[in-house]
Coordinates of C-alpha atoms in Angstrom, one line a residue:
Chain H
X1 CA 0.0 0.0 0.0
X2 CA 2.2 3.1 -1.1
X3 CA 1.8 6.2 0.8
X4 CA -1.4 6.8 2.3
X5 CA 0.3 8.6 5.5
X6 CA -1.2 8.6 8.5
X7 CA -1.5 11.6 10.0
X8 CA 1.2 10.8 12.6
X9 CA 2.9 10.2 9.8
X10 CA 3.2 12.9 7.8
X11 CA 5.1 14.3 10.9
X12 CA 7.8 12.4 10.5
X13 CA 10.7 13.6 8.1
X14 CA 12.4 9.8 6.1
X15 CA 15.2 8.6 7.6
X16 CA 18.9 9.3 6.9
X17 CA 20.0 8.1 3.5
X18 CA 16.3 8.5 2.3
X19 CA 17.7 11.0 -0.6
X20 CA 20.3 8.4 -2.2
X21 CA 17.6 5.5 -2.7
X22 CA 14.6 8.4 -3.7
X23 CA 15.4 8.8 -7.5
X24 CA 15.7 4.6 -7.9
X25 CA 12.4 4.6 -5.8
X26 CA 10.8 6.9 -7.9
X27 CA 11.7 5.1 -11.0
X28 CA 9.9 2.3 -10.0
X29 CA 6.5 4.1 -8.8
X30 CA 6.5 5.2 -12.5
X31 CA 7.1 1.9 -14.0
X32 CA 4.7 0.3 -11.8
X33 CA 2.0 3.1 -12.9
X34 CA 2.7 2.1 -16.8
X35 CA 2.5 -1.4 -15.7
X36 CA -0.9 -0.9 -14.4
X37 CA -2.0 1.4 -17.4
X38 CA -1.0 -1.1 -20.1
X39 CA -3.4 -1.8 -22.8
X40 CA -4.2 -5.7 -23.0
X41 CA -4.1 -5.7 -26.4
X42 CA -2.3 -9.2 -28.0
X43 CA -2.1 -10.3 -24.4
X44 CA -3.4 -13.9 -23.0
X45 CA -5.9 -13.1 -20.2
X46 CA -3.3 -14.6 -17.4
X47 CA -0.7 -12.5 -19.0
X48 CA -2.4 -9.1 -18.3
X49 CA -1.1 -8.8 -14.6
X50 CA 2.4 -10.2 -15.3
X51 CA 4.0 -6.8 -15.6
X52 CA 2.6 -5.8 -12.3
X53 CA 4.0 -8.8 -10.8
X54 CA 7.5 -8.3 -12.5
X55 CA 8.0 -4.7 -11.4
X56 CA 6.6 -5.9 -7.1
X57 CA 9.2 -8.2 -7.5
X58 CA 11.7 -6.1 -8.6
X59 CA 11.2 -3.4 -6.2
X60 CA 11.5 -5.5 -3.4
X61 CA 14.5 -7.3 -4.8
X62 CA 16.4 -3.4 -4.8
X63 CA 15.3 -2.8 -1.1
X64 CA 16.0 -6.5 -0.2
X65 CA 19.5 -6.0 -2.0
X66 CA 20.4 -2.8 -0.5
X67 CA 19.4 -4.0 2.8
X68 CA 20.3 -8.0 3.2
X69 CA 23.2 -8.0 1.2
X70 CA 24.9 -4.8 0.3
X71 CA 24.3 -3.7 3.8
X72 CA 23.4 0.1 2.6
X73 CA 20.8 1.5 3.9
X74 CA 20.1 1.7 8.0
X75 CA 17.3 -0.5 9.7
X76 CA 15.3 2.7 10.2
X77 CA 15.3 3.2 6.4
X78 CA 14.4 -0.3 5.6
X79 CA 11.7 -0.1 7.5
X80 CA 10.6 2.9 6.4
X81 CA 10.7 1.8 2.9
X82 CA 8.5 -1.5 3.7
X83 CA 6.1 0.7 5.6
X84 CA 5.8 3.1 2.7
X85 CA 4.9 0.5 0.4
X86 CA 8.0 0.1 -1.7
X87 CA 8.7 -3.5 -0.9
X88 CA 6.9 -6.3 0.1
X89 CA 7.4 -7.5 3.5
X90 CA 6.1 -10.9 3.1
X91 CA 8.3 -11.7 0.1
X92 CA 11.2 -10.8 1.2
X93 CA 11.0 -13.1 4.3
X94 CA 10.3 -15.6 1.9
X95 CA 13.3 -14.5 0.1
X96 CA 15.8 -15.1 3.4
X97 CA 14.5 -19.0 3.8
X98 CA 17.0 -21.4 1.6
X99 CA 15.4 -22.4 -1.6
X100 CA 13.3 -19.6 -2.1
X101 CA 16.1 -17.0 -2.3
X102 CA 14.7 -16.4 -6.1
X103 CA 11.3 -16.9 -5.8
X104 CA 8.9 -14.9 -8.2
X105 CA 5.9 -14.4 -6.0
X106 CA 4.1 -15.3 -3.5
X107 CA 1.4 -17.1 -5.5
X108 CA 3.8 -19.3 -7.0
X109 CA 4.0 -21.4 -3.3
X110 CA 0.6 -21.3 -2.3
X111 CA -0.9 -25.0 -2.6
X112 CA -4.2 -23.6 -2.4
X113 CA -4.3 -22.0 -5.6
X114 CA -3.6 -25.4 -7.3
X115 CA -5.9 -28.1 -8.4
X116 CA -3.6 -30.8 -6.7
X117 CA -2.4 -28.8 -3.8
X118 CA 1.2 -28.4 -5.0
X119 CA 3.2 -25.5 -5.4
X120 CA 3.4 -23.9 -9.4
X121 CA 5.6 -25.3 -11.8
X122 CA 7.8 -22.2 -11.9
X123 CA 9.2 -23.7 -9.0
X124 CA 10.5 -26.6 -10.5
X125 CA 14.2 -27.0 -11.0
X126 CA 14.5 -26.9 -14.8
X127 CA 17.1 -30.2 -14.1
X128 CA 13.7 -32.0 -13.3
X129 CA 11.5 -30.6 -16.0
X130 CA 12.8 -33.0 -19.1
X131 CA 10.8 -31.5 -21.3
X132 CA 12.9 -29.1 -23.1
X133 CA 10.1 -26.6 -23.6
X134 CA 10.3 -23.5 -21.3
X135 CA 6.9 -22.6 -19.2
X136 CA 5.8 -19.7 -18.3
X137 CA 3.9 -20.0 -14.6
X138 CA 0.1 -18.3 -15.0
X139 CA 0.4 -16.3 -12.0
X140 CA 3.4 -14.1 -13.1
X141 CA 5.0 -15.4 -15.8
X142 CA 7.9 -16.7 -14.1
X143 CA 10.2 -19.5 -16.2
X144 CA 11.8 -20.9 -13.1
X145 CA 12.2 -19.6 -9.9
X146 CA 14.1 -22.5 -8.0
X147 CA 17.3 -21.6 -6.0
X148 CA 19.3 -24.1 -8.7
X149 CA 18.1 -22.3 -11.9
Chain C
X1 CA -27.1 -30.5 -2.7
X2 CA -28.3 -33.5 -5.1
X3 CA -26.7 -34.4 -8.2
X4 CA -29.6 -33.9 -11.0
X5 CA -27.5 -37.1 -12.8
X6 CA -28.8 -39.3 -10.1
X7 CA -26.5 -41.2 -7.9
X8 CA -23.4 -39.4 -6.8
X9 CA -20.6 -41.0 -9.5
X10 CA -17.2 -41.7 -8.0
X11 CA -15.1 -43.0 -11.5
X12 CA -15.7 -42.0 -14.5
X13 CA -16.6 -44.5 -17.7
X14 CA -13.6 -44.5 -19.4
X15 CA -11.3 -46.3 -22.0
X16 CA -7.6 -47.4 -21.5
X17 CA -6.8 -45.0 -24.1
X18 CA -7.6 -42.1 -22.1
X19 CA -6.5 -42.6 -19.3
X20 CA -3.5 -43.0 -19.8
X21 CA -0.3 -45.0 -19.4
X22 CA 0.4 -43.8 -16.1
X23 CA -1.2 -46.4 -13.3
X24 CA -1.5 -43.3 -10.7
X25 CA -3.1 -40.8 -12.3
X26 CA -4.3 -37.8 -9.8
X27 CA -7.7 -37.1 -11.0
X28 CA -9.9 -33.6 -10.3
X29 CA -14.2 -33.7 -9.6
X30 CA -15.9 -31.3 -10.0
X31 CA -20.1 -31.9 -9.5
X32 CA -22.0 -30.2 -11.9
X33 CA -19.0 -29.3 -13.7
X34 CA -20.6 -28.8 -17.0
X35 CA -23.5 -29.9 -19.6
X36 CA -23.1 -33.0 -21.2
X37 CA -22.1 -32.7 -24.8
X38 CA -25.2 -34.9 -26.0
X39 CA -27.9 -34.6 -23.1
X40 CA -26.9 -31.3 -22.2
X41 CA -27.5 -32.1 -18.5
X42 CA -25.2 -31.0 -16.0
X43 CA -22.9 -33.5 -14.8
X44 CA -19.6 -34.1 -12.9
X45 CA -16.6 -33.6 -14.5
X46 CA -13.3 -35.3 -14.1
X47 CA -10.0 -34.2 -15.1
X48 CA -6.7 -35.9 -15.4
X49 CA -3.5 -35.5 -17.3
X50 CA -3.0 -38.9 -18.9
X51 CA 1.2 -39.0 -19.2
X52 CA 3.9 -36.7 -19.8
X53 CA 3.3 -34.2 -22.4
X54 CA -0.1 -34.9 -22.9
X55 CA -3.1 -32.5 -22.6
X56 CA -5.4 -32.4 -19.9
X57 CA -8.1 -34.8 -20.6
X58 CA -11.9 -34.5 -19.1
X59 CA -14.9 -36.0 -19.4
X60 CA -17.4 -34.8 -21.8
X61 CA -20.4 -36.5 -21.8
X62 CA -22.3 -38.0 -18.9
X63 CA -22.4 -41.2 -17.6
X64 CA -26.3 -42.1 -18.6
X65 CA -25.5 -41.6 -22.0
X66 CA -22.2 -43.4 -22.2
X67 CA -24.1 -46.3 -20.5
X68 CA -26.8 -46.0 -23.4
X69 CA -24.1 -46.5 -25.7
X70 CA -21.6 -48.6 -24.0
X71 CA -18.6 -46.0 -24.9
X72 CA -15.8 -44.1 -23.0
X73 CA -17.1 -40.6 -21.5
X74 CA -14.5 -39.0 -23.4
X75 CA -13.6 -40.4 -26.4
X76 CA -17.1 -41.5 -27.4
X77 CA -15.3 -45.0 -28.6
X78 CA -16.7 -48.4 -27.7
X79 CA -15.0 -49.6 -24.4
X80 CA -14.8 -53.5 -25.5
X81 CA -12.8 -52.4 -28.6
X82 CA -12.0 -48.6 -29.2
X83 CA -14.3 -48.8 -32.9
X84 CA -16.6 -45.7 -33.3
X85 CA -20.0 -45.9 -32.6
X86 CA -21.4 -46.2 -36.4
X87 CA -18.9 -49.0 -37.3
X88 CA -19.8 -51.3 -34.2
X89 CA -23.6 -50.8 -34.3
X90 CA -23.1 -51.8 -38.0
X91 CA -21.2 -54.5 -37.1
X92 CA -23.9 -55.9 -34.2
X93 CA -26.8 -54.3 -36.7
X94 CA -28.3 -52.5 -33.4
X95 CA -30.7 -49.3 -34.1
X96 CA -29.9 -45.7 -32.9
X97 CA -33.0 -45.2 -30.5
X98 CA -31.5 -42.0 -28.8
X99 CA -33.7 -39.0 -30.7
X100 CA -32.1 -36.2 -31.8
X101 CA -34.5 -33.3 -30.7
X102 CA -34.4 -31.3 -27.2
X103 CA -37.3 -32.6 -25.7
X104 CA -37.9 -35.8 -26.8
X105 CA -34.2 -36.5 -26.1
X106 CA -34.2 -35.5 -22.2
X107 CA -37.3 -37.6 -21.9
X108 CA -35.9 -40.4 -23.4
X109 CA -32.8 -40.1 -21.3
X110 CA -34.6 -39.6 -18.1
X111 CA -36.7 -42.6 -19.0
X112 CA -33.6 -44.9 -19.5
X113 CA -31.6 -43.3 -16.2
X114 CA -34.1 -44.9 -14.6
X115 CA -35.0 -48.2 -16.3
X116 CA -30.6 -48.6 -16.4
X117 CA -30.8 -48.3 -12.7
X118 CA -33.7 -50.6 -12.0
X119 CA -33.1 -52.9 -15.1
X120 CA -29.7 -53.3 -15.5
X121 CA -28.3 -53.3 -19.1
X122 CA -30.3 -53.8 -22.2
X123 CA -28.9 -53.8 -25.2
X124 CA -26.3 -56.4 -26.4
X125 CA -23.4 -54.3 -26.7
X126 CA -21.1 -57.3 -27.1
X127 CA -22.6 -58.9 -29.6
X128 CA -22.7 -62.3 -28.3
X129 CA -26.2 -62.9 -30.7
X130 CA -23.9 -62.3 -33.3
X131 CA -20.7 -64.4 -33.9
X132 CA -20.0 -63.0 -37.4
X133 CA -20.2 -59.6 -36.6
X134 CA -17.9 -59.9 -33.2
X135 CA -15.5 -61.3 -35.5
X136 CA -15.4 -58.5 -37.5
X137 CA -15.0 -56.0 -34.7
X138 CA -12.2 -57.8 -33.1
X139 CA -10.6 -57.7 -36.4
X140 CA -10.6 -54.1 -37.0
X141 CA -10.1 -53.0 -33.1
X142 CA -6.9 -52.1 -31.7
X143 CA -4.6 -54.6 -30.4
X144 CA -3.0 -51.6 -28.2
X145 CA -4.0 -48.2 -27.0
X146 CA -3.4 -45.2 -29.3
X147 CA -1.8 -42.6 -26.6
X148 CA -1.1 -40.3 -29.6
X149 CA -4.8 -39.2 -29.4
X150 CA -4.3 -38.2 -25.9
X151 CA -1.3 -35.1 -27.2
X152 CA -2.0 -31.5 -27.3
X153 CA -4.1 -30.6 -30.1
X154 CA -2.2 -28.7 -33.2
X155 CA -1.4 -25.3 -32.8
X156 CA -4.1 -23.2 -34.9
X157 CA -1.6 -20.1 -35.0
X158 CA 1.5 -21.8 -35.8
X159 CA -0.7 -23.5 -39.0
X160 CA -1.3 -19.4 -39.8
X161 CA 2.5 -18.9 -39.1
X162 CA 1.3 -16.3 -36.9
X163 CA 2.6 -18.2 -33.2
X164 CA 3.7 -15.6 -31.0
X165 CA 4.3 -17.6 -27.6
X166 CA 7.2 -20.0 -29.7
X167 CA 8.6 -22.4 -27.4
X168 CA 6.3 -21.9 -24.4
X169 CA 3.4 -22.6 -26.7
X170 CA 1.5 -26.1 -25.0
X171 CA -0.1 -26.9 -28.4
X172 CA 1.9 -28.9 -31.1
X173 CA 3.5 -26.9 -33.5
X174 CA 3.1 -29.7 -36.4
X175 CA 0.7 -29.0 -39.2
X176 CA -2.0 -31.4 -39.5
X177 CA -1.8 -34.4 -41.4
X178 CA -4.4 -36.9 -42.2
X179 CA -7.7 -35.9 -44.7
X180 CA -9.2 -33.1 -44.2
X181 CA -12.9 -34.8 -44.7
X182 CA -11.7 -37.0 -41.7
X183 CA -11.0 -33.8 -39.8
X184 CA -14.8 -32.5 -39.9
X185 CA -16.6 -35.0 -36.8
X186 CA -19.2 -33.5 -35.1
X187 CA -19.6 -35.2 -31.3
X188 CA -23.4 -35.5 -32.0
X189 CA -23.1 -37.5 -35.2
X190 CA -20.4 -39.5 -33.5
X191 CA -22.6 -40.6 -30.7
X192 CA -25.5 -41.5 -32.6
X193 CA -23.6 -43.7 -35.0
X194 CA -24.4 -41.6 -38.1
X195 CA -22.5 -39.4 -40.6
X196 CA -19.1 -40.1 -39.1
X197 CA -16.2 -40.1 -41.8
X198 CA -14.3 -42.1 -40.0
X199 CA -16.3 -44.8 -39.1
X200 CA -17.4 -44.6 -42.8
X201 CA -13.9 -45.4 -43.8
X202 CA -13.2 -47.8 -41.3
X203 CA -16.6 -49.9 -43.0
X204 CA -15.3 -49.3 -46.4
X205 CA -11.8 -50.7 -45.8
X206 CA -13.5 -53.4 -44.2
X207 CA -15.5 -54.2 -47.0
X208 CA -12.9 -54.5 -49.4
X209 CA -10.9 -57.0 -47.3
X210 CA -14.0 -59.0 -46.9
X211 CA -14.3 -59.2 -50.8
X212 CA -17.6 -56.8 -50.4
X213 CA -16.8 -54.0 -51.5
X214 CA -18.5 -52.1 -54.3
X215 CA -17.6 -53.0 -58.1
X216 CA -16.5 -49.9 -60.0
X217 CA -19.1 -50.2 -62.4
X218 CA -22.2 -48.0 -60.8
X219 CA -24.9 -49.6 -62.9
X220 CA -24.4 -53.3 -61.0
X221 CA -26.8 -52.6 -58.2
X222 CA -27.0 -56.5 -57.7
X223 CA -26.2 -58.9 -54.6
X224 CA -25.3 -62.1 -55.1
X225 CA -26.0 -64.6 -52.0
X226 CA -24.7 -68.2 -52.1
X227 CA -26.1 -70.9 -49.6
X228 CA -29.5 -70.7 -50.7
X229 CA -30.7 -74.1 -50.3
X230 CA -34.8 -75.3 -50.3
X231 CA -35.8 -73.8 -47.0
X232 CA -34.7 -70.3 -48.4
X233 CA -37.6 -69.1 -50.3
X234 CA -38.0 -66.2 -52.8
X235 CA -40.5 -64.6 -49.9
X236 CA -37.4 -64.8 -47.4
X237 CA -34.8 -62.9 -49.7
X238 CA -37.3 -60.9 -50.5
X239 CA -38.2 -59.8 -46.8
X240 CA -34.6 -59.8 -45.2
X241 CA -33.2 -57.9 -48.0
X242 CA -36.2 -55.3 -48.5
X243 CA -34.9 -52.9 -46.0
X244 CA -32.2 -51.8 -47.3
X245 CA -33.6 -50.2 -50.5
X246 CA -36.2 -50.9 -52.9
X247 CA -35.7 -54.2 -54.7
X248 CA -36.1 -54.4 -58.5
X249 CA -36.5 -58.2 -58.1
X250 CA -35.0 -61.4 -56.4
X251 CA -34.5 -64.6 -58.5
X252 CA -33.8 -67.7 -57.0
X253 CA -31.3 -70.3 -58.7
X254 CA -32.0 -73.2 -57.3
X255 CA -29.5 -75.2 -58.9
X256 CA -26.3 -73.2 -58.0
X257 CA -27.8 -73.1 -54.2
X258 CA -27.6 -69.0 -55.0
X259 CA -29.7 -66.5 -55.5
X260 CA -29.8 -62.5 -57.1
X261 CA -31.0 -59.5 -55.6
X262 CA -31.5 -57.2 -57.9
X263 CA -32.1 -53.2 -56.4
X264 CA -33.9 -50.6 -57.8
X265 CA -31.1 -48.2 -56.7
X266 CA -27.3 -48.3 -56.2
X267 CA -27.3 -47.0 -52.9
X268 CA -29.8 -49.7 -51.3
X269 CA -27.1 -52.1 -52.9
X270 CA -24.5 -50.8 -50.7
X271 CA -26.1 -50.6 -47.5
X272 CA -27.4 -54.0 -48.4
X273 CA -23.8 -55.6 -48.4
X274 CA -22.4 -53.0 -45.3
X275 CA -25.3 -54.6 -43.8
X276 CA -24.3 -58.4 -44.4
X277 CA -20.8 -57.6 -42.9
X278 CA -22.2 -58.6 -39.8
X279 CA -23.6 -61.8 -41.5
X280 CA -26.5 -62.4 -43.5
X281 CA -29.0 -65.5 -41.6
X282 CA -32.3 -66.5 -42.7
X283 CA -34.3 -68.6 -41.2
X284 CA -30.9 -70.1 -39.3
X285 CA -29.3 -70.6 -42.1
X286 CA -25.8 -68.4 -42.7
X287 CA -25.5 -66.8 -46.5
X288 CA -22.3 -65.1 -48.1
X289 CA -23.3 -62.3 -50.1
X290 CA -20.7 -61.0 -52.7
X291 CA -21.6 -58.6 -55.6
X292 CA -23.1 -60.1 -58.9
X293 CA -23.6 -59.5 -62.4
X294 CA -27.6 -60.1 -62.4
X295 CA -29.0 -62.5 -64.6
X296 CA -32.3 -62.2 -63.7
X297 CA -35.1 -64.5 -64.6
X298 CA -38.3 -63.7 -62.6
X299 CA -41.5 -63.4 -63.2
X300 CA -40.8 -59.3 -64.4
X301 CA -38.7 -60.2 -67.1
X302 CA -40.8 -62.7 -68.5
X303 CA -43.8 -59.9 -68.1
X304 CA -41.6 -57.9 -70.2
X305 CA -41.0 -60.4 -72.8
X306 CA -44.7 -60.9 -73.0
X307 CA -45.7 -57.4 -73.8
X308 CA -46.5 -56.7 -77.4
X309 CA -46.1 -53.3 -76.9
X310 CA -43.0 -53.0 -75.7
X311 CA -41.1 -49.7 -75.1
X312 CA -38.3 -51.2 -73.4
X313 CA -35.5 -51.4 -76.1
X314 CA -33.0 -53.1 -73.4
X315 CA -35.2 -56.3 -72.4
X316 CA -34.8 -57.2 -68.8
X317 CA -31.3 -57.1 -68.4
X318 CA -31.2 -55.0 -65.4
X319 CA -27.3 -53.9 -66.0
X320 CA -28.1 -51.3 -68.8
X321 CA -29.1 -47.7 -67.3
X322 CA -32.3 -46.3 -67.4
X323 CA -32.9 -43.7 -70.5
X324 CA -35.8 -41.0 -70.5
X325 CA -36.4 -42.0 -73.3
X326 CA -38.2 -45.1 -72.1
X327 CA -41.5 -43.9 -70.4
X328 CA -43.3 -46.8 -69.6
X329 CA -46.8 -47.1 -71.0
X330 CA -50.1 -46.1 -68.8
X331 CA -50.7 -49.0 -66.2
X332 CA -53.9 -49.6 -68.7
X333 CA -52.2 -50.2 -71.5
X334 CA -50.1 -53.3 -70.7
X335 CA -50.4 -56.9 -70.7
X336 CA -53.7 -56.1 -73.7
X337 CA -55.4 -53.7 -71.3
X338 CA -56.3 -55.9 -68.5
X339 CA -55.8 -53.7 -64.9
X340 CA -51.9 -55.2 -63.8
X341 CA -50.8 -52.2 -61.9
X342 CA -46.8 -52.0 -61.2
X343 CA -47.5 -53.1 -57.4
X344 CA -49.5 -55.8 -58.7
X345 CA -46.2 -56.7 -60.6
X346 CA -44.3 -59.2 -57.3
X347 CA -41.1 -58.2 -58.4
X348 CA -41.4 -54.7 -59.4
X349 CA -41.6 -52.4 -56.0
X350 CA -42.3 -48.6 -56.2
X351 CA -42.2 -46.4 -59.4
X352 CA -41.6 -48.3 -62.3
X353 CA -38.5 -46.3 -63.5
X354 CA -36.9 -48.0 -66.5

């Protein structure tokens, strides 16, 4: 949810280092708003909300990145950032677990979406697939999300 | 919440075929899933993948009327032997009873939903009353199941060269081989056992193997039956083979143990022999029938013989076409005037066309 500020809130000035990560942030507030405002034209019906998906993920990946491993930003800012809706808290957790360090979405693990109660095929190592043809998970797209691919 | 099928279904009717070659297949039901393709009743659906890089495969008609026709939910093949519908009731000669219209068909399904619960089966599906015609289905089914029918169905884009998804694409990108009559079946038709190409192949190969199929000459619209010994009469050809078209005469040989059957049209000539696939039995006795050059020598031909005013150029030989030229006279005129009408004639049925 991006930036509907309390009125507590709107007291409170960002954190230090807020300035260096603003222009990045910004970028992706504006690629997310052409995401949303794309014309479905030529498009599967699945494949309509795949953009969306793509830019959440990579959004979080950036804070998760400058957080987790480059060690950049402060733990004020990070969860500033989360709180201000320009990552997603859940997914990243998800991220820190071994074997989902590259997972797509959170979608993409949840058996209850599926008709067998298994988690989507993105999540298949592509050693196990044997097929030879690449897929392309309905949820966001993803061609493989396991920690081996 | 009742199922409107009846009883609640826990496995579907289904061939070998489609369900694959995998021994645990994980299976999705859904009640009330969708209509069936015939009855257009709701129904439960199942769904299962049957093997690796196959589509998903469901059912798609429901259970009452693949019980009414003994064949897989899916497929709509026979479950003893994997033959369309058309070929084995042609085989077994059993009548499509199912009617076609809306109405008339839900009643008739709702009527048999019940009588298959309370009754059991009916119909001889298996054709135990008749040897011949088994034979003939066991010949023609498949000795192993056909898993190819169970891949992906062919890419409609990629046949436009206009594919955009490539390698992610689930259909085949093949183009489609095979006839294209074969490729226009319609589900309906299928069921009933009527207007299916492939079924209509299927008989026609099988005729010529069996030595009956038809001669390439189109005038010979003659059957010739061997076995014909004194219990056969004229009266008994005459009856068993008067279905299948309107019969310009039947002459018995009694010498040769054989006998003609002359039709009035080609076409009753062919379903007569499709028909005698399956055997040809009167009165207990088994005949072969095979395709003949007639030489007839009934009563019609000597009628014809007799007139003195006789328009016919070509005398009773029942090989020569018919010309427009030869109007036959005014049912007064022949034989000297007395009142022989054509259906008085025995061996001359319907309009006298010659």
């Amino acid at each position: 949810m991006p930036k509907v500020k309390s009125a507590k809130w709107r007291r409170q000035a960002p954190p230090e280092g807020w300035e260096e990560i603003k222009p990045t942030l910004t970028e992706f507030d504006q690629k997310m708003r052409d995401a949303e405002n794309e014309s479905s034209a030529g498009k599967r019906r699945v494949e309509a909300t795949w953009s969306v998906m793509r830019v959440h993920h990579q959004r979080s990946r950036y804070i998760f990145d400058l957080y987790y491993s480059r060690e950049l930003i402060t733990q004020q800012l990070y969860e500033y950032c989360l709180k201000n809706g320009h990552g997603d808290r859940n997914l990243i957790a998800k991220w820190k677990k071994q074997g989902f360090e590259k997972l797509c979405c959170l979608q993409c693990i949840q058996p209850r979406d599926t008709n067998y109660g298994t988690t989507c095929i993105c999540r298949v190592p592509k050693a196990n697939l044997e097929e030879g043809r690449t897929v392309e998970c309905i949820h966001c797209g993803c061609r493989g999300c396991a920690s081996s691919d | 919440m009742a199922s409107a099928n009846g009883e609640d279904v826990e496995f579907p009717i289904l061939c070998e075929t489609c369900l694959g070659e995998n021994p645990y297949v994980r299976m999705t039901k859904e009640r009330q899933g969708n209509e069936c393709r015939i009855c257009t009743r709701a129904f439960t659906i199942f769904r299962w993948l049957p093997g690796r890089g196959m589509r998903y495969k469901k059912t798609e008609i429901c259970p009452t009327c693949a019980k009414l026709k003994n064949v897989c939910q899916t497929c709509i093949l026979d479950l003893e032997h994997g033959l369309p519908v058309q070929v084995r009731d042609t085989a077994l000669s059993i009548q499509d009873e199912v009617p076609r219209e809306e109405s008339n068909r839900r009643d008739y399904l709702a009527k048999m939903a019940n009588n298959l619960e309370v009754m059991g089966e009916q119909t001889d599906f298996s054709g135990k009353a008749q040897p011949a015609g088994r034979e003939m289905l066991k010949r023609m089914a498949r000795k192993d199941p056909y898993y190819q029918r169970n891949r992906a169905h062919i890419c409609s884009f990629f046949v436009k060269g206009q594919c955009t998804r490539g390698s992610e694409c689930p259909y085949r990108h093949e183009m489609p081989q095979g006839d294209a009559e074969l490729a226009k079946q319609n589900i309906v038709d299928r069921y009933h056992g009527k207007n299916d190409p492939v079924a209509r192949r299927m008989l026609a190969r099988s005729l010529k193997t069996d030595g009956l199929d038809a001669p390439d000459d189109k005038s010979i619209t003659s059957l010739f039956v061997l076995g014909v010994d004194q219990s056969v009469t004229q009266a008994d050809l005459r009856d068993h083979f008067l279905p299948f078209g309107e019969l310009k005469s039947v002459v018995v040989v009694p010498k040769g143990n054989c006998a003609f059957v002359n039709y009035k049209s080609r076409a009753g000539a062919e379903a007569a022999a499709l028909a005698a696939l399956s055997g040809c039995s009167i009165n207990d006795k088994s005949l072969k029938v095979a395709w003949g050059k007639p030489k007839p020598k009934g009563p019609k031909s000597e009628l014809a013989q007799a007139q003195p005013i006789s328009n016919e150029t070509s005398a009773a030989t029942g090989s020569q076409p018919p010309t427009r030229a030869n109007i036959p006279p005014p049912p007064g005129a022949r034989n000297n005037g007395s009142a022989l009408y054509p259906s008085q004639d025995p061996t001359a049925q319907g309009a006298y066309n010659k």
